[in-house]
mmCIF file of C-alpha atoms (C1' of nucleotides) in Angstrom:
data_model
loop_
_atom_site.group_PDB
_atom_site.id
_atom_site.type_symbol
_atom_site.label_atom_id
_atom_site.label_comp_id
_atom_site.label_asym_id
_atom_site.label_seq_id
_atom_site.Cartn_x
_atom_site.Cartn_y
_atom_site.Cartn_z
ATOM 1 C CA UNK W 1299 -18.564 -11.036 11.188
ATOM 2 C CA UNK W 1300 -22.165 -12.202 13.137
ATOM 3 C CA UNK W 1301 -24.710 -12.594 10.213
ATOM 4 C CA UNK W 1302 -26.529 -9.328 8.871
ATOM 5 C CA UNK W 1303 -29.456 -9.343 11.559
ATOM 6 C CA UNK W 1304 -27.215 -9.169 14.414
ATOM 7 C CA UNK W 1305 -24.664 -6.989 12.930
ATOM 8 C CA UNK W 1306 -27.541 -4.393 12.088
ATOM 9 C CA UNK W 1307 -28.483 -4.913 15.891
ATOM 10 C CA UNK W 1308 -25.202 -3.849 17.076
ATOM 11 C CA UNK W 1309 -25.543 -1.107 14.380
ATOM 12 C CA UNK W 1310 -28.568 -0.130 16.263
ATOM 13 C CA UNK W 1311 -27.391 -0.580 19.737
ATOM 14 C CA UNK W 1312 -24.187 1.453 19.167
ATOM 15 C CA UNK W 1313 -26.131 4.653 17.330
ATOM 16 C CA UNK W 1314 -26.000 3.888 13.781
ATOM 17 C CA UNK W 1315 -27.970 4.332 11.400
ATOM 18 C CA UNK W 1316 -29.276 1.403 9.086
ATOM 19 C CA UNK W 1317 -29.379 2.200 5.932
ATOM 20 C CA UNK W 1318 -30.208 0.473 2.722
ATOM 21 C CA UNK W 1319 -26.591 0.762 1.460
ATOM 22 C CA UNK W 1320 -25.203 -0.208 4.803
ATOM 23 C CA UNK W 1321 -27.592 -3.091 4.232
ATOM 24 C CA UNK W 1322 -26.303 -4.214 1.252
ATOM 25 C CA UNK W 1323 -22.442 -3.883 1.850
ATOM 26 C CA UNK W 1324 -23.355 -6.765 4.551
ATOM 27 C CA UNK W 1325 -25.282 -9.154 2.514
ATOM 28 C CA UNK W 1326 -21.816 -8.787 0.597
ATOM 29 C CA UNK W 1327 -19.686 -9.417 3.116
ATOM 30 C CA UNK W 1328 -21.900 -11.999 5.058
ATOM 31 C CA UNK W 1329 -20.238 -15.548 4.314
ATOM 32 C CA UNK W 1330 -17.401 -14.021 1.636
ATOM 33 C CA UNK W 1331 -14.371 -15.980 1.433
ATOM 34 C CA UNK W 1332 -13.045 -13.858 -1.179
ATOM 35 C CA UNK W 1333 -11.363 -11.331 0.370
ATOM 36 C CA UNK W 1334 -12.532 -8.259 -1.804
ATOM 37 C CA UNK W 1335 -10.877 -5.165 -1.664
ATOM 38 C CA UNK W 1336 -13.540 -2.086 -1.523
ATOM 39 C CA UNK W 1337 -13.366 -1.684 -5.522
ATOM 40 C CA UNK W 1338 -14.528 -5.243 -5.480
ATOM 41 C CA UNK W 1339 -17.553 -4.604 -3.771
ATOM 42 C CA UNK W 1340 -18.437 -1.578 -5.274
ATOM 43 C CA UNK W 1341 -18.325 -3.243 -8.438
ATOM 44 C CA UNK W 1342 -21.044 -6.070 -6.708
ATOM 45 C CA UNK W 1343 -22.799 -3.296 -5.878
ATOM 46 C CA UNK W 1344 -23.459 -1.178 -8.794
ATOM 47 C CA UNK W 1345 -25.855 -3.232 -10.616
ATOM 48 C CA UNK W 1346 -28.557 -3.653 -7.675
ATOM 49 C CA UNK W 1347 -27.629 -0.391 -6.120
ATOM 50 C CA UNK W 1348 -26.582 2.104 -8.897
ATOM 51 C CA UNK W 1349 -26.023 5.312 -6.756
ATOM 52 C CA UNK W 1350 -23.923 3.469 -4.177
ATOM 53 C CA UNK W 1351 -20.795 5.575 -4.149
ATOM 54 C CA UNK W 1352 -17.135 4.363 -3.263
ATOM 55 C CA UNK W 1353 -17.271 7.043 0.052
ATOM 56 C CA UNK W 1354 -20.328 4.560 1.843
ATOM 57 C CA UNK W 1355 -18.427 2.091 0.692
ATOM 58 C CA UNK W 1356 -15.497 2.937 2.673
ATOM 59 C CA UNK W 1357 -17.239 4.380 5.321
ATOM 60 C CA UNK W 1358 -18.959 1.265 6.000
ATOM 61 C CA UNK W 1359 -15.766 -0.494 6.203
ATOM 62 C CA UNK W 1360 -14.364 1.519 8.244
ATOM 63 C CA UNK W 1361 -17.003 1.736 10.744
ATOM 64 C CA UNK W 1362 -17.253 -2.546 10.490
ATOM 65 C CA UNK W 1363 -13.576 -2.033 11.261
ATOM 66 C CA UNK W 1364 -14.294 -0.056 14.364
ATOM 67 C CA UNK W 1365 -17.059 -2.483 15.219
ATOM 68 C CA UNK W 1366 -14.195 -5.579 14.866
ATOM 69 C CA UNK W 1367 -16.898 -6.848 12.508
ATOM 70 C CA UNK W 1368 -14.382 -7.271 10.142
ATOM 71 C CA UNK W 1369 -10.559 -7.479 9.380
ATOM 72 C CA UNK W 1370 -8.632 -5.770 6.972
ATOM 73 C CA UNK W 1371 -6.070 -7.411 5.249
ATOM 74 C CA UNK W 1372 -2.552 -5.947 4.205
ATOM 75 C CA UNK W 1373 -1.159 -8.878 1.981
ATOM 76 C CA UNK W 1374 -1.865 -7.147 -1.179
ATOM 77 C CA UNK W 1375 0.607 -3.626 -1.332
ATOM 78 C CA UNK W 1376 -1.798 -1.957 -4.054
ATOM 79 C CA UNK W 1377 -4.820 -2.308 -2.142
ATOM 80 C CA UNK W 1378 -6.605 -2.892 1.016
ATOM 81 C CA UNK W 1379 -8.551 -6.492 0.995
ATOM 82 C CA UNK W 1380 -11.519 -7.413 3.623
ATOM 83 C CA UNK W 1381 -12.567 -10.315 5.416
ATOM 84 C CA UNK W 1382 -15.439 -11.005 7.445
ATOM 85 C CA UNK W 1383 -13.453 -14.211 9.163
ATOM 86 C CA UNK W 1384 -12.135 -12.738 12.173
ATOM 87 C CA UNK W 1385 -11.070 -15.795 13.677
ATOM 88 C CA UNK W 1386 -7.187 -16.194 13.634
ATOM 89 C CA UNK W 1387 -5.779 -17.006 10.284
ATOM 90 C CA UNK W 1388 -3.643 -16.346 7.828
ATOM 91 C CA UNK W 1389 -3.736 -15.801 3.848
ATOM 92 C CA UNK W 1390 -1.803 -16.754 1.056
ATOM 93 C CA UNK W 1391 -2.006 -14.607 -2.264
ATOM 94 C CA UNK W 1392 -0.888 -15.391 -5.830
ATOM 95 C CA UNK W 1393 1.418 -13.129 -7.345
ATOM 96 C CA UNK W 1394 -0.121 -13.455 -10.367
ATOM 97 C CA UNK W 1395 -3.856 -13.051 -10.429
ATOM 98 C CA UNK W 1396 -4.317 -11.667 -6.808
ATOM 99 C CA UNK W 1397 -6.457 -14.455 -5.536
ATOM 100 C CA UNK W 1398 -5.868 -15.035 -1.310
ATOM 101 C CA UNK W 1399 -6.670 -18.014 0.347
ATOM 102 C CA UNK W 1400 -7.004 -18.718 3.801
ATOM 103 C CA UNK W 1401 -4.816 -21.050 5.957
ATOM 104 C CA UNK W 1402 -6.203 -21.637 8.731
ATOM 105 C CA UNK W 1403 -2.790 -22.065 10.927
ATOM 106 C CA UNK W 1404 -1.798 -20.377 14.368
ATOM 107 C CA UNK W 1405 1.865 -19.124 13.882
ATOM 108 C CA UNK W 1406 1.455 -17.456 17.877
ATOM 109 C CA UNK W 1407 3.765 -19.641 19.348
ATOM 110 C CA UNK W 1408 6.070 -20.364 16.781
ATOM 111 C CA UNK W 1409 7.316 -16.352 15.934
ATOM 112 C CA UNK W 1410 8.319 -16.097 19.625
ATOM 113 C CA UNK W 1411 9.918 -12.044 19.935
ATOM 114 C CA UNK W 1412 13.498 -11.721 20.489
ATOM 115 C CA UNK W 1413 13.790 -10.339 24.076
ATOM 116 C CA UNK W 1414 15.865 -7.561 22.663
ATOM 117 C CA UNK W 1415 12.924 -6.406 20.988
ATOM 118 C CA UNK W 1416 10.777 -6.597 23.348
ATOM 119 C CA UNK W 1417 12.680 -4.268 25.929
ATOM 120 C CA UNK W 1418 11.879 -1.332 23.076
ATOM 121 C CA UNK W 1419 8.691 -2.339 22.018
ATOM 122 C CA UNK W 1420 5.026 -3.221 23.655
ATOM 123 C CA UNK W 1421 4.173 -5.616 20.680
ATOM 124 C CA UNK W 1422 0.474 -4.943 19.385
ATOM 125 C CA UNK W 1423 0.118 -7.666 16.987
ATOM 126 C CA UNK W 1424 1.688 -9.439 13.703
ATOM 127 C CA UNK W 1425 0.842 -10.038 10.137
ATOM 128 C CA UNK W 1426 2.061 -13.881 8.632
ATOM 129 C CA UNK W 1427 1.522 -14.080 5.152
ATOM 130 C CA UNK W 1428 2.286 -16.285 2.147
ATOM 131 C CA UNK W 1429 2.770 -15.635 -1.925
ATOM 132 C CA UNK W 1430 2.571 -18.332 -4.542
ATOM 133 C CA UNK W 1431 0.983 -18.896 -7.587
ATOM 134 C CA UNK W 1432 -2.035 -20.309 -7.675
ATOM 135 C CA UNK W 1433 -3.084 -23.788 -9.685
ATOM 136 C CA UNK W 1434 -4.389 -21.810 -12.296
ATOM 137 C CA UNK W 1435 -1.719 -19.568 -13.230
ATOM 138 C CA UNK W 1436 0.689 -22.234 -12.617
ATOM 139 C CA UNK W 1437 -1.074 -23.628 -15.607
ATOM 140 C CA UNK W 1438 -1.550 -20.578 -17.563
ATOM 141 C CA UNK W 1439 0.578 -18.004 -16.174
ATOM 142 C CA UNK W 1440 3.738 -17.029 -17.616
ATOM 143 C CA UNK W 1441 5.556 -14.679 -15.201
ATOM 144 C CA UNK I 1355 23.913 -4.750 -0.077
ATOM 145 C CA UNK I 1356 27.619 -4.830 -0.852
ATOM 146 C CA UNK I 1357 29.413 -1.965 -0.529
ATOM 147 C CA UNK I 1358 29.671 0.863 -2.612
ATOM 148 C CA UNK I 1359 32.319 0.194 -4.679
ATOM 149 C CA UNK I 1360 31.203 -3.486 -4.634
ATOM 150 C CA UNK I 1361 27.859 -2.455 -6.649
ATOM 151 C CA UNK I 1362 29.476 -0.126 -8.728
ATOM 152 C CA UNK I 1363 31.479 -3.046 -10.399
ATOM 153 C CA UNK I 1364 28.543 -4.887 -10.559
ATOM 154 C CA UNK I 1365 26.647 -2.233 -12.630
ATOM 155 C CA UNK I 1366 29.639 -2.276 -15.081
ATOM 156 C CA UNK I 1367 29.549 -6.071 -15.127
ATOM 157 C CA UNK I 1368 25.640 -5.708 -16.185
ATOM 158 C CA UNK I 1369 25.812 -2.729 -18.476
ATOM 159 C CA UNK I 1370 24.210 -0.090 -16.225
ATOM 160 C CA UNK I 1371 26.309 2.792 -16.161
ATOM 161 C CA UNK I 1372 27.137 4.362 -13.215
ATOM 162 C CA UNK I 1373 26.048 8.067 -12.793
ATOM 163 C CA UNK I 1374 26.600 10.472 -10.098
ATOM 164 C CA UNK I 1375 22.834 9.739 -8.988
ATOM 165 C CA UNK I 1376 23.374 5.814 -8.560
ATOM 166 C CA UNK I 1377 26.208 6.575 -6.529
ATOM 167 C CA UNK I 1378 25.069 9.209 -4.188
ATOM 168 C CA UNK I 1379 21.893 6.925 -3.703
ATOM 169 C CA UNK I 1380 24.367 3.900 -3.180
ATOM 170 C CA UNK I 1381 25.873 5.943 -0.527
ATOM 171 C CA UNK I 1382 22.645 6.795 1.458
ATOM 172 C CA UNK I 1383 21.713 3.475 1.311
ATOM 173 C CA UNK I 1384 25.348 1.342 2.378
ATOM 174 C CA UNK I 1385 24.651 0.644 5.942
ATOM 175 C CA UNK I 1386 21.383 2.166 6.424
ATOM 176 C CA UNK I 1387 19.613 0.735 9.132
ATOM 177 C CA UNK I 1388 16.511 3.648 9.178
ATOM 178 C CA UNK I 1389 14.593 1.397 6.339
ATOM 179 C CA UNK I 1390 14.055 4.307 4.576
ATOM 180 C CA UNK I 1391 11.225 5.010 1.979
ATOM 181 C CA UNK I 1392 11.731 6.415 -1.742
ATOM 182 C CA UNK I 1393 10.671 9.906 -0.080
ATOM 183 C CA UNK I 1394 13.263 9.730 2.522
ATOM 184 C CA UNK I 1395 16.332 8.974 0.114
ATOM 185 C CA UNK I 1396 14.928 11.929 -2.329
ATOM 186 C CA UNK I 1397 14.680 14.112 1.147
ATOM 187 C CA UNK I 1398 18.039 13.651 2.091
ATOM 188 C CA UNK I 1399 19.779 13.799 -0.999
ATOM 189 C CA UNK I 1400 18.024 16.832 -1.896
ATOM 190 C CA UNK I 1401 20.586 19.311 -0.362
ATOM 191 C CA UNK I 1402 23.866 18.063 -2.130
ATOM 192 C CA UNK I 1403 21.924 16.803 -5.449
ATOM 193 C CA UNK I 1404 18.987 19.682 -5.875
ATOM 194 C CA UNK I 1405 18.429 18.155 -9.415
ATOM 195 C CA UNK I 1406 17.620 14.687 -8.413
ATOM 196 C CA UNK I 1407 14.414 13.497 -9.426
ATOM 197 C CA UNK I 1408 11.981 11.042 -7.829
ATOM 198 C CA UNK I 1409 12.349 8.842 -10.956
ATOM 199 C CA UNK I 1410 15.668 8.216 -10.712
ATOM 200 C CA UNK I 1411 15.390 7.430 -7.496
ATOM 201 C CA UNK I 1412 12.746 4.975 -8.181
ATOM 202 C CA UNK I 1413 14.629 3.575 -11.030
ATOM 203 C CA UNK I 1414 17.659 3.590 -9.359
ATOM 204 C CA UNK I 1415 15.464 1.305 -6.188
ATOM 205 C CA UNK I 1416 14.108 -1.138 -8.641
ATOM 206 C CA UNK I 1417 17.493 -1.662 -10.470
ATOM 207 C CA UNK I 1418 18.924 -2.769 -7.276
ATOM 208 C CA UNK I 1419 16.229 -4.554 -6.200
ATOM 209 C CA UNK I 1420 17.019 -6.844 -9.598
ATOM 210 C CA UNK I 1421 20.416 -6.965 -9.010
ATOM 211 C CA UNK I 1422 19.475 -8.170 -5.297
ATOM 212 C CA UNK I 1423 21.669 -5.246 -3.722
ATOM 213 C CA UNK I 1424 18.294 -4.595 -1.517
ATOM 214 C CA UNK I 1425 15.073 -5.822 -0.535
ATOM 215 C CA UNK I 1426 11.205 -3.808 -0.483
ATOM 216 C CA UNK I 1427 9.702 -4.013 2.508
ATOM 217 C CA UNK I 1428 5.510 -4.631 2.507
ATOM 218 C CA UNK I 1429 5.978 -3.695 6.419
ATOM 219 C CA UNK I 1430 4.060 0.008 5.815
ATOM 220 C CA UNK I 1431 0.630 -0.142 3.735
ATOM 221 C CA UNK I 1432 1.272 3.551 3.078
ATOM 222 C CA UNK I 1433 4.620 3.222 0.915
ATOM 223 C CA UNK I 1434 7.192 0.926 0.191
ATOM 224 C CA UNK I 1435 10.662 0.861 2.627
ATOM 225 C CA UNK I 1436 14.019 -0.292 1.639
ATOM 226 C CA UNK I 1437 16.600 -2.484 3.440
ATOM 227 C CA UNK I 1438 20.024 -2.675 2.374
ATOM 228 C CA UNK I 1439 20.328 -5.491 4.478
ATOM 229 C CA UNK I 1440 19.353 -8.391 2.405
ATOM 230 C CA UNK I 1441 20.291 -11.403 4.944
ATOM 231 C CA UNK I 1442 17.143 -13.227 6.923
ATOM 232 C CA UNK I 1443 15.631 -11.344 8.813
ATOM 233 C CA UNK I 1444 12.061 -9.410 9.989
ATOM 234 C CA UNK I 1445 10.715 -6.023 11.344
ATOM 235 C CA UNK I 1446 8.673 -4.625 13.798
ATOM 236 C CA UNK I 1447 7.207 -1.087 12.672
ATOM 237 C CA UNK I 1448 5.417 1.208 15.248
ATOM 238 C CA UNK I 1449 2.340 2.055 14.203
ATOM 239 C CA UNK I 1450 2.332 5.859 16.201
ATOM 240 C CA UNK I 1451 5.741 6.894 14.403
ATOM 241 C CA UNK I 1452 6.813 4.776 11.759
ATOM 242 C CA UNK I 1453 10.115 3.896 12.929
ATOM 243 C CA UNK I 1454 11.258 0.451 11.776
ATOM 244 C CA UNK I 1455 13.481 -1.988 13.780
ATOM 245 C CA UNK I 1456 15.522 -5.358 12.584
ATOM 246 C CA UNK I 1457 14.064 -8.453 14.376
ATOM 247 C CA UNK I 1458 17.074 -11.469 13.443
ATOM 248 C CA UNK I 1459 15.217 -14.306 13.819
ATOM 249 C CA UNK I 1460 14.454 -16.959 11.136
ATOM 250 C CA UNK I 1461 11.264 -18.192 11.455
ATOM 251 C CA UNK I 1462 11.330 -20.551 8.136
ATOM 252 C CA UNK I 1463 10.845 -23.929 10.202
ATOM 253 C CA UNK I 1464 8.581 -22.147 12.116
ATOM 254 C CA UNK I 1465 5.925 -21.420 9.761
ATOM 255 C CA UNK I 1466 4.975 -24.336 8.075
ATOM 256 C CA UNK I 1467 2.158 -24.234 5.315
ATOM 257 C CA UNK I 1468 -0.667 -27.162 5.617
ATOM 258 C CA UNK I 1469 -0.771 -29.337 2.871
ATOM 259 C CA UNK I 1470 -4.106 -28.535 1.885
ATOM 260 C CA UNK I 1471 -2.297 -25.234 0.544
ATOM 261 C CA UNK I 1472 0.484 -26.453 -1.023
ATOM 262 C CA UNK I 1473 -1.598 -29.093 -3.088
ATOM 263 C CA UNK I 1474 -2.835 -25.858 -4.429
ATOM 264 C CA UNK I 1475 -0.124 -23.310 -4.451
ATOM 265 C CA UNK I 1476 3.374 -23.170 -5.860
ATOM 266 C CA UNK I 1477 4.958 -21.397 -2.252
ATOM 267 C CA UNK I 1478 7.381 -18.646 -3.599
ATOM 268 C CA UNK I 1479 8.050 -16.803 -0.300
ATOM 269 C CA UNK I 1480 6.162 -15.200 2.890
ATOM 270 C CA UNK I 1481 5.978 -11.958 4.850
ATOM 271 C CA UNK I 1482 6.537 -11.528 8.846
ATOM 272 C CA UNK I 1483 6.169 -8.707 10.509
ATOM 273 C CA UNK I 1484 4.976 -7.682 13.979
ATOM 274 C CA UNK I 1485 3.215 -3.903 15.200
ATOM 275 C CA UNK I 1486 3.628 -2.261 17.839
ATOM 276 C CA UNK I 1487 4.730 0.917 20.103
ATOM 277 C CA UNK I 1488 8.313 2.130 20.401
ATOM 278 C CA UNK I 1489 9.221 3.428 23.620
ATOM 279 C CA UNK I 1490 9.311 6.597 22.761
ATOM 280 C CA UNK I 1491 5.912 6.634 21.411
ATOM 281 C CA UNK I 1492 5.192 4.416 24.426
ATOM 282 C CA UNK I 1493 6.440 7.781 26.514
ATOM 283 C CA UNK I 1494 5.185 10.539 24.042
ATOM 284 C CA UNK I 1495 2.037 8.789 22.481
ATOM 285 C CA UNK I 1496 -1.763 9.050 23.082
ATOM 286 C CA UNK I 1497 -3.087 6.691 20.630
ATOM 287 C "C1'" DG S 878 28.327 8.517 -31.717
ATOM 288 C "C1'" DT S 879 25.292 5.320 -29.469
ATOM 289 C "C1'" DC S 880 22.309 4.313 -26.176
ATOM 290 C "C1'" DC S 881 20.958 4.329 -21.597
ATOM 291 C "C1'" DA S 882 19.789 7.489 -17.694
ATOM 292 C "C1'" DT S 883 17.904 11.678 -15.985
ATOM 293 C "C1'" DG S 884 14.386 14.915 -14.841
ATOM 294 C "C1'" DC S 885 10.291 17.238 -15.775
ATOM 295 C "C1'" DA S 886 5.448 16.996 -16.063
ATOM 296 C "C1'" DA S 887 1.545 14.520 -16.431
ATOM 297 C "C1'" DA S 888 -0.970 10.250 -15.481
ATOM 298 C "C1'" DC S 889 -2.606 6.827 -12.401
ATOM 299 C "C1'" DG S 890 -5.065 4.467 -8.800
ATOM 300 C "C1'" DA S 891 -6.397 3.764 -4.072
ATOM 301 C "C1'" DT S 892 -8.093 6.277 -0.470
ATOM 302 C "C1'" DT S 893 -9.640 10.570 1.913
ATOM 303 C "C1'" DT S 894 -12.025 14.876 2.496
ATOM 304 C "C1'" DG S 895 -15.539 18.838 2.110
ATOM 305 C "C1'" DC S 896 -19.952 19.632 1.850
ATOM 306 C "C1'" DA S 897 -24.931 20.027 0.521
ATOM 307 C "C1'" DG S 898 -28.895 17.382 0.353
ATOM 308 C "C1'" DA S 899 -31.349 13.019 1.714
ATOM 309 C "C1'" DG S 900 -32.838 9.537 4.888
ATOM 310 C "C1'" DT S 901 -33.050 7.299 9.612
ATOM 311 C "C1'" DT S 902 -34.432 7.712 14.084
ATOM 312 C "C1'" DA K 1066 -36.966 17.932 13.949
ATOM 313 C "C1'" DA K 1067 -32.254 16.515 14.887
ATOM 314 C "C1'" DC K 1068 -28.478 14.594 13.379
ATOM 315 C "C1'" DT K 1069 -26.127 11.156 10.834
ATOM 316 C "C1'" DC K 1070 -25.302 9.205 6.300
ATOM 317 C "C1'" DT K 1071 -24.923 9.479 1.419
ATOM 318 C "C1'" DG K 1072 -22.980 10.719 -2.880
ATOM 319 C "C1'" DC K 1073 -20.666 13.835 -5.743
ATOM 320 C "C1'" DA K 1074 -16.533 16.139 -6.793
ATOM 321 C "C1'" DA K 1075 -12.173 17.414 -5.710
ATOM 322 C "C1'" DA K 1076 -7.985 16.619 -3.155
ATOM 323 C "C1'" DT K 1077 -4.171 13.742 -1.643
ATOM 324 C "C1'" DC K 1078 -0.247 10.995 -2.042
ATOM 325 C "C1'" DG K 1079 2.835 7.268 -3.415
ATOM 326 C "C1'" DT K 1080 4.255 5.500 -7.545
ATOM 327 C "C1'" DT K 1081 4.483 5.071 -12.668
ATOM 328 C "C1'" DT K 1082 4.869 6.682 -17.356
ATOM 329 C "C1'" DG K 1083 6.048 9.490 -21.705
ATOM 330 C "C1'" DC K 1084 9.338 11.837 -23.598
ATOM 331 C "C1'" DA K 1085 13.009 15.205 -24.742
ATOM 332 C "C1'" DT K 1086 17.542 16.306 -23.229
ATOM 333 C "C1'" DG K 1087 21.921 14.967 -21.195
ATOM 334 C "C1'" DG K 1088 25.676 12.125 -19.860
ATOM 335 C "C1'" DA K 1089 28.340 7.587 -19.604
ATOM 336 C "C1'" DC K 1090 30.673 4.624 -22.346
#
DNA sequence: GTCCATGCAAACGATTTGCAGAGTT
DNA sequence: AACTCTGCAAATCGTTTGCATGGAC
C-alpha cells in the first residue's frame, strides 16, 4: 500500500469519497506487519472511533482490494487476514496462536505447472504458505 | 484412503463402530476424485439415506481425518473440501466454478524456508495451491 | 446392558445485505 | 443538491455444539 496521502489521492482521483473512517482504516493499515483480519481492526478502531461499524470496515477493504492497495490473505481458514505489503511474499502462521509472518521468498520458478494442467487450465495465480508454531508457543504451548 | 472394507477394520481395530452412515459415507468417498465438500457428501447421500444428518457427516469427516483415511483441503476460503487421496500431491481450483483438479507434483525441495524463519518457527507443514480458469469456464465464463 | 453414534435444533462466527440517514463533493 | 458512504440490524452460510434417543457391540 502507498502511504495514506497518496492512497487518499487515488481515492480522490478514482471517485471516492474520503471519509474520516476511510481515513482511519489507513493510518491502520499504513506500515502493519501484522496481518489483521477485519475484526482486528475494528477492535483498533473502536476506542478513537466508537461508531465505526464492521460494514465500513469491510467496505473499505474491499474497495483497497479493488484499488490493489492491499492483499488479502487466505492462510488462516476461519478468517480473512490483510496486508498492506503487496510485494511478492509469502506467510507462515502458527497453529497455535494465529500469528503470520512474512518470508520474503519467490517460490515462481520453483512450483513450475505440470503441462497436463496447463492444457485445462489458464493459471491465474498461486497461494504458498507455511504452518508452525511460533517461539512462543513452542515454549508455552501445549497442543 | 484405503478401501472400504480396509477402513472398516480399522474402525473396529480403534473402537469406532461401524454404522450404516460411516459406511455409506466411506463409499462416496473411496475413489472420489470431485474433492467434494461436507455439503456435497450430505447432497448426494440424501436420496438413499433421507435421515442423515450434517453432524454425522461432519463427525464421520473428522474421524477419518484422525485416522488419516483423508486429508482437508484449505484450497476454497468458502468451506472445507475433502480428498480421499492422501499421497503428495496439490490442486488447482477455478475460481468461476469451483471445480478442483489433482496437480502430482512434489514441490518439498522446491520450497525451501529461509533460515531467518526457521530460527523462529518449529515448520509443521505448508499449503500449495494454484487459481485459475477451467476450460469450460474459459468457454462459458465472463468474469 | 453399556456406551458410542446419530440426528435434531440451536448456537456460533465471519461476512454480506437492505436500507434510511449522514457526510463528501 | 446529488450521490456515495456509513452504521444499524438482520440475513446468510459453513461449521460446531448440546442433548435426548437409537443402535452397535
Amino acid at each position: 500500500m502507498k502511504n495514506v496521502d497518496q492512497v487518499i489521492r487515488a481515492f480522490r482521483d478514482r471517485g471516492y469519497k474520503v471519509t474520516p473512517q476511510r481515513i482511519a482504516i489507513l493510518e491502520v493499515l499504513e506500515g502493519n506487519k501484522t496481518h489483521p483480519s477485519a475484526d482486528d481492526i475494528y477492535v483498533s478502531l473502536r476506542r478513537k472511533h466508537p461508531t465505526m461499524s464492521f460494514t465500513t470496515v469491510y467496505n473499505t477493504l474491499e474497495t483497497l482490494k479493488e484499488l490493489g492497495e492491499i492483499q488479502e490473505l487466505t492462510i488462516d481458514q476461519r478468517r480473512l487476514h490483510y496486508d498492506p505489503d503487496i510485494t511478492l511474499h509469502h506467510h507462515i502462521m502458527c497453529t497455535q496462536c494465529g500469528h503470520i509472518d512474512d518470508i520474503f521468498a519467490d517460490y515462481t520458478q520453483a512450483i513450475q505447472v505440470p503441462e497436463e494442467i496447463l492444457r485445462r487450465f489458464h493459471v491465474n495465480g498461486h497461494s504458498v504458505q507455511f504452518y508452525g508454531l511460533c517461539s512462543y508457543c513452542q515454549d508455552h504451548g501445549d497442543a
